[in-house]
XYZ file of C-alpha atoms in Angstrom:
709
model
C 23.139 9.636 -11.026
C 25.986 10.219 -15.083
C 24.383 11.100 -14.121
C 23.814 12.982 -17.198
C 19.741 17.330 -18.389
C 16.563 19.156 -17.641
C 12.935 19.824 -18.633
C 9.282 20.756 -17.897
C 6.067 21.817 -19.549
C 2.907 23.942 -19.956
C -0.735 23.814 -20.955
C -2.307 27.224 -21.096
C -0.033 29.966 -19.873
C 2.236 29.405 -16.911
C 3.177 26.385 -14.860
C 0.015 24.322 -14.885
C -2.121 26.585 -12.769
C -3.882 24.863 -9.922
C -7.419 23.930 -10.806
C -7.075 25.117 -14.409
C -8.008 22.510 -17.015
C -9.472 24.665 -19.762
C -7.682 24.099 -23.049
C -8.785 25.701 -26.343
C -9.462 22.709 -28.629
C -9.971 23.169 -32.339
C -9.445 20.945 -35.363
C -8.494 17.290 -35.668
C -5.312 17.699 -33.626
C -7.453 18.628 -30.639
C -8.342 14.973 -30.128
C -4.707 14.099 -29.462
C -4.281 17.077 -27.157
C -7.402 16.089 -25.254
C -5.983 12.603 -24.717
C -2.735 14.124 -23.442
C -4.599 16.378 -21.036
C -6.405 13.486 -19.355
C -3.364 12.790 -17.211
C -3.440 16.308 -15.819
C -7.222 16.273 -15.525
C -6.989 13.251 -13.248
C -4.389 15.068 -11.178
C -6.321 18.291 -10.815
C -9.539 16.568 -9.768
C -7.969 15.264 -6.583
C -6.246 17.936 -4.552
C -7.648 17.241 -1.152
C -4.745 15.712 0.740
C -2.671 17.697 3.195
C 1.024 17.153 3.805
C 0.406 16.405 7.489
C -1.902 13.526 6.526
C 0.612 11.733 4.295
C 0.694 8.037 5.089
C 4.056 6.593 6.071
C 6.068 9.703 5.242
C 8.834 10.522 7.766
C 10.802 13.071 5.754
C 10.741 16.456 7.508
C 10.313 19.692 5.607
C 11.403 23.256 6.387
C 13.567 22.575 9.423
C 15.461 25.579 10.743
C 19.251 25.592 10.923
C 19.207 24.755 14.638
C 16.601 22.007 14.140
C 18.771 20.391 11.463
C 21.809 20.292 13.729
C 19.773 18.952 16.661
C 18.223 16.266 14.458
C 21.678 15.254 13.214
C 22.812 14.811 16.820
C 19.739 12.689 17.597
C 20.341 10.547 14.497
C 23.931 9.884 15.566
C 22.937 9.162 19.165
C 20.238 6.691 18.109
C 22.563 4.991 15.654
C 25.250 4.627 18.305
C 22.694 3.202 20.716
C 21.591 0.519 18.230
C 25.133 -0.373 17.181
C 26.201 -0.606 20.830
C 23.239 -2.890 21.562
C 24.107 -5.182 18.641
C 27.777 -5.227 19.659
C 26.811 -6.297 23.183
C 25.037 -9.482 22.024
C 27.056 -12.543 23.171
C 28.412 -14.447 20.173
C 26.607 -17.626 21.228
C 23.273 -15.786 21.543
C 23.089 -14.131 18.124
C 19.745 -14.280 16.297
C 18.167 -12.532 13.346
C 15.947 -10.595 15.757
C 18.719 -9.206 17.984
C 21.407 -8.614 15.319
C 20.141 -8.210 11.766
C 16.658 -6.802 12.302
C 17.823 -3.858 14.492
C 20.432 -2.823 11.906
C 17.991 -3.121 8.986
C 15.252 -1.196 10.775
C 17.725 1.483 11.845
C 18.639 2.050 8.179
C 14.991 2.290 7.150
C 13.953 4.601 9.979
C 16.961 6.896 9.817
C 17.299 7.351 6.060
C 14.422 9.895 5.729
C 15.701 11.696 8.835
C 19.227 11.851 7.429
C 17.813 13.224 4.164
C 15.808 15.780 6.168
C 19.174 17.108 7.347
C 21.088 16.771 4.084
C 18.653 17.788 1.322
C 18.209 21.429 2.473
C 21.788 21.975 1.312
C 20.481 21.413 -2.238
C 17.171 23.276 -2.210
C 16.746 25.663 0.733
C 16.285 29.370 0.048
C 18.158 30.209 3.267
C 21.927 30.434 3.229
C 21.979 29.762 6.987
C 19.955 26.570 6.531
C 22.166 25.405 3.632
C 25.275 25.870 5.773
C 23.726 23.987 8.687
C 22.722 21.198 6.285
C 26.285 20.900 4.955
C 27.614 20.813 8.526
C 25.097 18.126 9.500
C 26.036 16.068 6.446
C 29.704 16.084 7.470
C 28.873 14.943 10.988
C 26.517 12.194 9.809
C 28.933 10.988 7.109
C 31.745 10.762 9.642
C 29.525 8.755 11.991
C 28.352 6.369 9.238
C 31.963 5.836 8.209
C 32.946 5.011 11.779
C 30.060 2.515 12.075
C 31.291 0.625 9.023
C 34.648 0.187 10.786
C 33.318 -1.137 14.122
C 35.054 -4.425 14.768
C 32.724 -5.288 17.664
C 29.634 -5.086 15.432
C 31.436 -6.974 12.652
C 32.245 -9.860 14.992
C 28.587 -10.188 16.005
C 27.320 -10.062 12.407
C 29.991 -12.557 11.387
C 28.898 -14.904 14.190
C 25.321 -14.712 12.966
C 26.362 -15.348 9.346
C 28.358 -18.400 10.427
C 25.425 -19.751 12.432
C 23.512 -20.573 9.237
C 20.080 -19.586 10.556
C 17.415 -19.876 7.844
C 16.549 -16.643 6.101
C 14.745 -15.625 2.943
C 16.888 -14.713 -0.094
C 16.617 -10.946 0.475
C 17.609 -11.209 4.159
C 20.493 -13.503 3.205
C 21.621 -10.950 0.620
C 21.394 -8.209 3.258
C 23.657 -10.127 5.648
C 26.086 -10.772 2.789
C 26.178 -7.026 2.009
C 26.814 -6.153 5.662
C 29.742 -8.580 5.759
C 31.177 -7.261 2.470
C 30.942 -3.675 3.681
C 32.866 -4.460 6.864
C 35.464 -6.523 5.015
C 35.985 -3.898 2.297
C 37.015 -1.689 5.222
C 39.595 -4.284 6.281
C 37.855 -5.630 9.386
C 38.823 -9.203 8.497
C 42.527 -8.213 8.551
C 45.067 -7.928 11.338
C 45.261 -4.612 13.160
C 48.531 -3.726 11.369
C 47.085 -4.376 7.920
C 43.924 -2.513 8.840
C 45.955 0.551 9.742
C 47.730 0.290 6.394
C 44.355 0.099 4.608
C 43.226 3.309 6.305
C 46.556 5.013 5.547
C 46.298 4.070 1.867
C 42.676 5.194 1.717
C 43.687 8.615 3.063
C 46.565 8.786 0.570
C 44.217 7.870 -2.307
C 41.774 10.586 -1.267
C 44.575 13.149 -1.074
C 46.009 12.237 -4.498
C 42.561 12.230 -6.124
C 41.877 15.665 -4.710
C 45.270 16.925 -5.884
C 44.679 15.699 -9.447
C 41.343 17.499 -9.696
C 42.620 20.583 -7.870
C 45.478 20.910 -10.366
C 42.951 21.000 -13.211
C 40.712 23.467 -11.385
C 43.662 25.760 -10.670
C 44.890 25.724 -14.279
C 44.518 29.231 -15.712
C 46.127 28.700 -19.107
C 44.654 30.662 -21.989
C 45.402 31.154 -25.687
C 45.305 34.500 -27.512
C 43.760 34.924 -30.963
C 43.004 37.714 -33.393
C 39.351 38.095 -34.312
C 39.876 36.655 -37.809
C 41.362 33.514 -36.241
C 38.043 32.951 -34.467
C 35.901 33.089 -37.625
C 32.676 31.131 -37.248
C 32.174 31.832 -33.572
C 29.060 33.924 -32.863
C 29.421 37.568 -31.898
C 27.627 36.826 -28.608
C 30.385 34.375 -27.699
C 33.182 36.792 -28.621
C 31.611 39.398 -26.330
C 32.102 37.039 -23.383
C 35.856 36.742 -24.015
C 38.340 38.872 -22.151
C 40.616 41.012 -24.306
C 44.359 41.251 -23.772
C 46.197 44.584 -23.842
C 47.121 44.049 -27.487
C 43.418 43.666 -28.378
C 43.569 39.903 -28.953
C 40.838 37.655 -27.591
C 41.709 35.407 -24.648
C 40.274 31.869 -24.965
C 40.516 30.005 -21.670
C 40.767 26.230 -21.400
C 37.481 25.931 -19.534
C 35.229 23.379 -21.191
C 32.597 25.849 -22.456
C 35.264 27.873 -24.305
C 37.020 24.829 -25.725
C 33.794 23.167 -26.894
C 32.644 26.339 -28.655
C 35.936 26.708 -30.539
C 36.186 23.042 -31.540
C 32.586 22.930 -32.735
C 32.163 26.321 -34.438
C 35.518 27.855 -35.393
C 36.163 27.685 -39.146
C 39.941 28.005 -38.794
C 41.600 24.581 -38.512
C 44.820 25.994 -37.066
C 42.871 27.664 -34.242
C 41.033 24.445 -33.436
C 44.329 22.601 -33.362
C 46.024 25.116 -31.063
C 43.119 25.091 -28.599
C 42.897 21.280 -28.627
C 46.652 20.958 -28.057
C 46.622 23.439 -25.175
C 43.622 21.661 -23.654
C 45.313 18.271 -23.934
C 48.544 19.532 -22.354
C 46.946 20.813 -19.155
C 48.783 19.781 -15.989
C 50.863 17.398 -18.130
C 53.835 16.584 -15.903
C 52.169 17.278 -12.565
C 49.064 15.177 -13.082
C 50.873 12.369 -14.873
C 52.983 11.939 -11.756
C 49.940 12.225 -9.457
C 48.036 9.617 -11.485
C 50.955 7.180 -11.414
C 51.193 7.401 -7.607
C 47.403 7.239 -7.320
C 47.113 4.047 -9.368
C 49.974 2.432 -7.436
C 48.275 3.279 -4.120
C 44.988 1.831 -5.360
C 46.643 -1.441 -6.358
C 48.339 -1.717 -2.944
C 45.022 -0.994 -1.237
C 43.230 -3.680 -3.264
C 45.959 -6.291 -2.656
C 45.727 -5.743 1.112
C 42.014 -6.540 0.882
C 42.687 -9.758 -1.021
C 42.206 -8.639 -4.622
C 44.708 -8.983 -7.471
C 44.316 -5.371 -8.593
C 42.179 -2.307 -8.012
C 39.774 -2.983 -10.879
C 38.987 -6.385 -9.384
C 38.178 -4.656 -6.066
C 36.062 -1.947 -7.714
C 34.083 -4.342 -9.933
C 33.435 -7.085 -7.397
C 30.127 -5.578 -6.158
C 29.041 -4.422 -9.638
C 27.049 -6.078 -12.392
C 30.119 -6.423 -14.639
C 31.961 -8.370 -11.889
C 35.474 -8.664 -13.414
C 37.992 -6.566 -15.379
C 38.180 -9.248 -18.073
C 34.412 -8.981 -18.602
C 34.633 -5.197 -18.929
C 37.585 -5.329 -21.324
C 35.819 -7.933 -23.456
C 32.657 -5.805 -23.472
C 34.515 -2.637 -24.537
C 36.583 -4.398 -27.193
C 33.502 -6.113 -28.640
C 31.684 -2.770 -28.884
C 34.701 -1.094 -30.461
C 35.452 -3.797 -33.036
C 31.767 -4.181 -33.982
C 31.583 -0.482 -34.839
C 34.912 -0.181 -36.682
C 33.448 -0.518 -40.200
C 30.833 2.145 -39.518
C 33.413 4.393 -37.832
C 35.668 4.106 -40.901
C 32.802 5.231 -43.147
C 32.031 8.134 -40.835
C 35.669 9.202 -40.705
C 36.072 8.957 -44.498
C 33.134 11.333 -44.965
C 34.623 13.852 -42.537
C 38.099 13.612 -44.090
C 36.661 14.194 -47.559
C 34.852 17.279 -46.328
C 38.036 18.689 -44.830
C 40.067 17.806 -47.932
C 37.696 19.937 -49.990
C 38.537 22.865 -47.706
C 42.327 22.346 -47.738
C 44.348 23.276 -44.655
C 45.984 20.741 -42.325
C 45.444 16.957 -42.423
C 42.371 15.736 -40.531
C 43.014 15.297 -36.818
C 41.038 14.418 -33.725
C 40.604 18.149 -33.101
C 38.450 18.355 -36.257
C 35.814 15.825 -35.223
C 33.333 18.168 -33.547
C 33.504 20.831 -36.263
C 32.968 18.543 -39.238
C 30.367 16.383 -37.503
C 28.335 19.536 -36.862
C 28.841 20.637 -40.451
C 27.489 17.352 -41.836
C 24.586 17.357 -39.386
C 23.585 20.830 -40.542
C 23.639 19.634 -44.154
C 21.879 16.315 -43.581
C 19.162 17.189 -41.059
C 16.516 19.853 -41.282
C 16.766 20.626 -37.579
C 16.733 23.993 -35.894
C 17.031 22.968 -32.254
C 16.517 26.561 -31.151
C 13.200 26.854 -32.990
C 12.196 23.381 -31.791
C 11.825 24.793 -28.253
C 8.557 26.382 -29.323
C 7.005 22.896 -29.416
C 7.987 22.022 -25.859
C 6.119 24.285 -23.410
C 6.925 22.960 -19.982
C 3.462 22.037 -18.730
C 2.519 20.240 -21.922
C 5.716 18.179 -21.790
C 4.989 17.280 -18.185
C 1.375 16.295 -18.925
C 2.559 14.072 -21.780
C 5.163 12.396 -19.599
C 2.534 11.750 -16.930
C 0.255 10.156 -19.510
C 3.035 7.914 -20.838
C 4.010 6.698 -17.373
C 0.430 6.262 -16.187
C -0.622 4.270 -19.257
C 2.554 2.233 -19.567
C 3.046 1.247 -15.931
C -0.535 1.216 -14.629
C -0.065 4.218 -12.325
C -2.230 7.126 -11.189
C -0.754 10.486 -10.185
C -2.613 12.853 -7.860
C -1.291 16.281 -6.966
C -1.408 17.181 -3.266
C -2.774 20.659 -2.657
C -0.857 22.994 -0.336
C 1.842 20.423 0.377
C 4.535 21.532 2.801
C 7.561 22.503 0.726
C 10.598 24.773 0.807
C 9.445 27.023 -2.079
C 6.137 28.036 -3.659
C 7.191 26.547 -7.023
C 7.571 23.059 -5.536
C 4.756 20.594 -6.222
C 4.020 17.233 -4.620
C 2.251 14.139 -5.952
C 0.911 10.856 -4.631
C 1.323 7.804 -6.846
C -1.154 4.914 -6.756
C -1.437 1.582 -8.498
C -4.144 2.138 -11.103
C -5.747 -1.280 -10.636
C -5.735 -1.804 -6.865
C -5.617 1.807 -5.678
C -2.658 0.961 -3.423
C -0.494 3.938 -2.456
C 2.966 3.381 -3.952
C 4.650 6.558 -2.734
C 5.145 10.282 -3.245
C 7.394 12.638 -5.159
C 8.248 16.339 -5.167
C 8.924 18.372 -8.308
C 11.336 21.273 -7.798
C 11.727 22.374 -11.383
C 12.816 26.005 -11.638
C 16.119 27.802 -11.230
C 16.667 29.981 -8.192
C 19.572 31.385 -6.239
C 21.273 28.917 -3.920
C 19.661 25.839 -5.462
C 21.723 22.821 -6.574
C 22.732 23.426 -10.181
C 22.175 20.017 -11.795
C 19.131 17.974 -12.778
C 18.776 14.855 -10.686
C 16.510 12.659 -8.581
C 17.139 12.420 -4.841
C 15.664 9.634 -2.707
C 14.079 11.188 0.400
C 12.653 7.982 1.855
C 13.170 4.396 0.731
C 10.424 1.831 0.765
C 10.854 -1.006 3.253
C 8.965 -3.549 5.338
C 9.564 -3.506 9.109
C 9.984 -6.628 11.238
C 6.332 -6.236 12.326
C 5.148 -6.102 8.692
C 4.494 -2.342 8.506
C 5.498 -0.848 5.140
C 7.293 2.480 4.742
C 6.469 4.084 1.395
C 9.104 5.699 -0.840
C 9.432 9.435 -1.416
C 11.550 11.071 -4.134
C 12.552 14.569 -5.209
C 13.167 15.590 -8.823
C 15.368 18.679 -9.062
C 15.620 20.520 -12.368
C 16.946 23.874 -13.578
C 14.275 25.287 -15.865
C 13.665 28.945 -16.556
C 10.472 30.256 -14.980
C 7.675 31.696 -17.124
C 8.341 35.309 -18.086
C 5.612 37.855 -18.746
C 2.951 35.249 -19.456
C 5.186 33.413 -21.934
C 5.501 29.772 -20.854
C 8.847 28.220 -20.121
C 10.002 26.468 -23.292
C 12.365 23.501 -23.153
C 15.323 22.638 -25.304
C 15.011 19.144 -26.733
C 17.917 17.980 -24.557
C 15.960 19.207 -21.522
C 12.953 17.167 -22.631
C 15.120 14.035 -22.875
C 16.649 14.780 -19.486
C 13.263 15.319 -17.824
C 11.887 12.057 -19.172
C 15.080 10.293 -18.055
C 14.768 11.663 -14.532
C 11.088 10.765 -14.375
C 12.260 7.269 -15.172
C 14.282 7.389 -11.954
C 11.255 8.663 -10.013
C 9.154 5.718 -11.210
C 12.063 3.351 -10.589
C 12.237 4.607 -7.011
C 8.484 4.400 -6.381
C 7.910 0.997 -7.990
C 10.736 -0.723 -6.113
C 9.199 -3.305 -3.755
C 12.297 -4.522 -1.920
C 11.711 -5.242 1.758
C 15.030 -3.785 2.931
C 15.687 -0.048 2.659
C 19.250 -0.886 1.591
C 17.900 -2.414 -1.649
C 15.039 0.000 -2.149
C 14.598 3.102 -4.263
C 17.718 3.840 -6.296
C 20.003 1.776 -4.041
C 20.725 -0.788 -6.715
C 23.851 -2.007 -8.498
C 25.610 1.094 -9.947
C 25.902 -0.664 -13.325
C 22.140 -1.212 -13.288
C 20.777 2.020 -11.818
C 20.763 3.972 -15.124
C 19.324 1.201 -17.303
C 15.578 1.806 -16.654
C 15.885 5.570 -17.212
C 17.978 4.979 -20.346
C 15.242 2.665 -21.651
C 12.646 5.404 -21.173
C 14.694 8.063 -22.996
C 13.718 6.264 -26.208
C 10.161 7.661 -25.978
C 11.666 11.056 -26.910
C 12.685 9.725 -30.324
C 9.494 7.966 -31.458
C 6.873 9.944 -33.420
C 3.865 8.662 -31.451
C 5.251 9.564 -28.027
C 6.925 12.780 -29.215
C 3.505 14.041 -30.241
C 2.181 13.310 -26.761
C 4.770 15.598 -25.199
C 4.809 18.397 -27.787
C 2.602 21.197 -29.066
C 3.286 24.657 -30.475
C 3.248 27.023 -27.510
C 0.743 29.415 -29.158
C -1.522 26.570 -30.299
C -0.923 23.336 -28.431
C -3.186 21.436 -30.812
C -0.254 21.552 -33.269
C 2.216 18.804 -32.244
C 5.677 18.373 -33.687
C 5.733 17.272 -37.365
C 6.550 13.731 -38.511
C 9.556 14.899 -40.531
C 11.073 16.528 -37.453
C 10.502 13.342 -35.426
C 12.372 11.323 -38.048
C 15.199 13.870 -38.195
C 15.606 13.799 -34.404
C 15.997 10.029 -34.466
C 18.566 10.168 -37.279
C 20.377 13.028 -35.512
C 20.567 10.870 -32.376
C 22.595 8.264 -34.262
C 24.669 10.549 -36.477
C 28.375 9.691 -36.286
C 27.522 7.560 -33.274
C 30.288 5.044 -34.003
C 33.067 7.643 -33.875
C 31.536 9.360 -30.846
C 31.226 6.064 -28.991
C 34.711 4.901 -29.933
C 36.132 8.086 -28.450
C 34.396 7.218 -25.170
C 35.507 3.579 -25.407
C 39.100 4.795 -25.762
C 38.990 6.501 -22.365
C 37.124 3.589 -20.786
C 39.760 1.113 -21.990
C 42.525 3.325 -20.646
C 40.791 3.546 -17.261
C 40.217 -0.203 -17.069
C 43.747 -1.182 -18.146
C 45.615 1.077 -15.717
C 43.458 -0.215 -12.864
C 43.761 -3.904 -13.798
C 47.490 -4.117 -14.537
C 50.532 -2.772 -12.700
C 53.606 -0.919 -13.945
C 51.799 0.401 -17.013
C 53.463 3.268 -18.874
C 50.457 5.577 -18.750
C 51.605 7.965 -21.480
C 52.583 5.192 -23.908
C 49.349 3.323 -23.228
C 47.226 6.247 -24.413
C 49.508 6.769 -27.391
C 49.091 3.080 -28.336
C 45.324 2.900 -27.762
C 44.386 6.076 -29.615
C 44.977 5.021 -33.251
C 43.907 1.453 -32.491
C 40.478 2.477 -31.213
C 40.002 5.650 -33.263
C 40.411 3.862 -36.635
C 43.877 5.265 -37.305
C 43.486 8.767 -35.882
C 46.618 9.431 -33.793
C 46.732 11.195 -30.472
C 47.240 14.922 -30.951
C 50.955 15.628 -30.890
C 52.297 16.980 -27.615
C 49.146 16.199 -25.616
C 48.748 13.854 -22.692
C 45.075 12.945 -22.171
C 45.922 10.972 -19.025
C 46.781 14.209 -17.239
C 43.342 15.752 -17.799
C 40.923 12.843 -17.382
C 39.328 13.472 -13.951
C 36.808 10.622 -14.207
C 39.578 8.064 -13.736
C 40.968 10.031 -10.782
C 37.837 10.400 -8.715
C 34.308 9.084 -8.859
C 34.537 6.619 -11.767
C 37.899 4.930 -11.290
C 37.800 1.482 -12.959
C 34.113 2.153 -13.714
C 34.135 4.623 -16.631
C 32.585 1.886 -18.786
C 29.331 1.983 -16.815
C 27.544 4.636 -18.908
C 28.071 2.630 -22.109
C 27.082 -0.563 -20.281
C 23.731 1.001 -19.306
C 23.105 2.320 -22.805
C 23.826 -1.042 -24.431
C 21.440 -3.050 -22.275
C 18.787 -0.318 -22.373
C 18.833 -0.542 -26.188
C 18.335 -4.309 -26.001
C 15.327 -3.912 -23.680
C 13.634 -1.140 -25.670
C 14.064 -2.698 -29.102
C 13.123 -6.193 -27.973
C 10.129 -5.301 -25.836
C 8.790 -1.775 -26.338
C 9.505 -0.466 -29.830
C 6.383 -2.010 -31.380
C 4.093 -1.009 -28.497
C 5.089 2.244 -26.838
C 2.075 2.228 -24.500
C 1.672 -1.551 -24.231
C 0.616 -1.836 -20.596
C 1.114 -5.617 -20.544
C 4.824 -5.180 -21.332
C 5.000 -2.096 -19.134
C 3.621 -3.998 -16.150
C 6.105 -6.819 -16.770
C 8.879 -4.209 -16.745
C 7.492 -2.721 -13.536
C 7.197 -6.081 -11.725
C 10.257 -7.867 -13.119
C 12.772 -5.019 -13.547
C 11.767 -2.192 -11.199
C 10.175 -4.060 -8.280
C 13.141 -6.249 -7.170
C 15.468 -3.263 -6.744
C 18.857 -4.178 -5.335
C 17.559 -7.397 -3.765
C 18.185 -9.502 -6.885
C 21.123 -10.009 -9.251
C 20.770 -7.552 -12.179
C 21.641 -10.120 -14.840
C 18.908 -12.379 -13.441
C 16.476 -9.449 -13.499
C 17.168 -8.599 -17.148
C 17.249 -12.241 -18.247
C 13.895 -12.862 -16.575
C 12.355 -9.893 -18.389
C 13.925 -10.563 -21.794
C 13.585 -14.355 -21.653
C 17.321 -14.615 -22.404
C 20.601 -13.047 -21.325
C 21.026 -9.406 -22.402
C 23.108 -8.879 -25.542
C 25.149 -6.096 -27.152
C 23.972 -7.026 -30.663
C 20.768 -4.965 -30.653
C 22.747 -1.884 -29.673
C 25.200 -2.439 -32.552
C 22.403 -3.141 -35.043
C 20.615 0.080 -34.044
C 23.754 2.130 -34.661
C 24.221 0.616 -38.118
C 20.546 0.683 -39.165
C 20.078 4.337 -38.168
C 23.358 5.558 -39.659
C 23.665 7.814 -42.704
C 24.730 4.791 -44.777
C 21.704 2.585 -44.193
């Protein structure tokens, strides 16, 4: 998941001590704090379950290195057995029961076992176990890849699909997905063409790796005297290596570049760093990208598509390159007037300070300068209002009240570390168990370094009607409590934590019958939308007060003025920031939807057109240092903006006037979260909104919350 943060919370002293509910309540603000604490009170009252008693949970915890490798072998053996059995079915004897059901149930049964092998790589405290987990993942991945290329299984599934046996819509969609997966591997082609598909796939992988490796290997740096780095904090300068002549060495790693472009007062320095950054791997990666794009187009044509973007978008919500290009151009043109106003303000500020003409390298510095002048926000001091346990209790209350859920912590749950906590989630009305989730919140050596949600078990319904409940893991990177002082969260960590909790609820509330459509296995253009919707609760005064409180007196929530400033800060210079992202998305989409494009000239042409006249920085070649279009997001860079646009439409249309409106929340749960990947995303959103989703609300929000409104 762009993915894309961290967070946690506190109530009294450390991380929500087990059984401790005593909160000092004084004054009028205590009433609000008491309401917030009810979520945790409900949790702490029920700590009687044991991990071994968990209903329908097949994920295995704390396997040794040898157990992981043995389990991986058993997974592969069982999978081969089922695939062989399906392949042996005579083509005139195919039925749902002997072809489709075995494959679907294999996926459901094996997914938690596969995750039992793979997840230790992310969270185990043992280096030996992490290595075994990585080895098991390679073996399992190779096996899964080989299964998707089995012509004998494809022929049997194809025979069943052609038979036209009646199925429900979800089963029909499952068969369609099986067929598409086989055919996207070339199994509907001749043997010669299939070999060419595999050769091109290997070439694409090699070129993608080379592009990224070139950037990783780049060791370019720029030397500056101390006075040329004016504005950068002394703590930052201490981290810089010094050359023999005493000058400071600024590398082109992102954390160095961002610091210089945002904080350095010297325009010439910012320009030199930005130019060096934009020239990285210029000739080498331009050549690699040209070959890579050509190989992708050849690959797509072999599979029956006009171009690579058409191939990449076919299974996604956006569907076609023309739809994506129209979407990006509409967003860009709708924000041009606002972007021009934003740019004029920045140019005027720079003009007052003299120096060089305003360039793209000045954006970060002058945006920060205006934000400091316009908003009374000290984000460092703001941490004091976000003790980890209080943030977590507030998030629990929001999700329980909004979606009709009940969280119960499981005492002494089996886990890989003492910091890890586990919860059951029930439907508040019926008491039905919806699933479980782990919280693994704190930094430690060897742990995966990003914040994310990992599906450990997907919900599904077996052929005999038995339901397997979902299980999720939220991984974060918070600092542990130190010397009795609670862990305090940066505001960005609060937003990230609420976002990731959105994914947890999305996973647990999914009611798809097939594991393939359950949990977070939904359209990649859709998967971020629910969590993006829920981020908005971090910018509304009512909900911000539920998740905040001064760490030395939690009855003092964040002030109204700060809430308003955070919302305005969220939208400051948002048109220029978004247009910069649109620029790269357009570039990515165009090179993957048209052939024989001059990549360098394309960027040079697009830059001033999208960036309201700002030219590309002279001598740079952004195409040579844009890894998202080389690996991972090729022809799909637009997807983050897509999610944000439709999330804005949902929040503003349905939630803004009732942040804890359970009627709307339950509609969202049943109409948006429950179908999962079993239903077309546009149908899902249209059903919830009562109309097709629109970009207009997103645009209106940007304009209404801008500095000029």
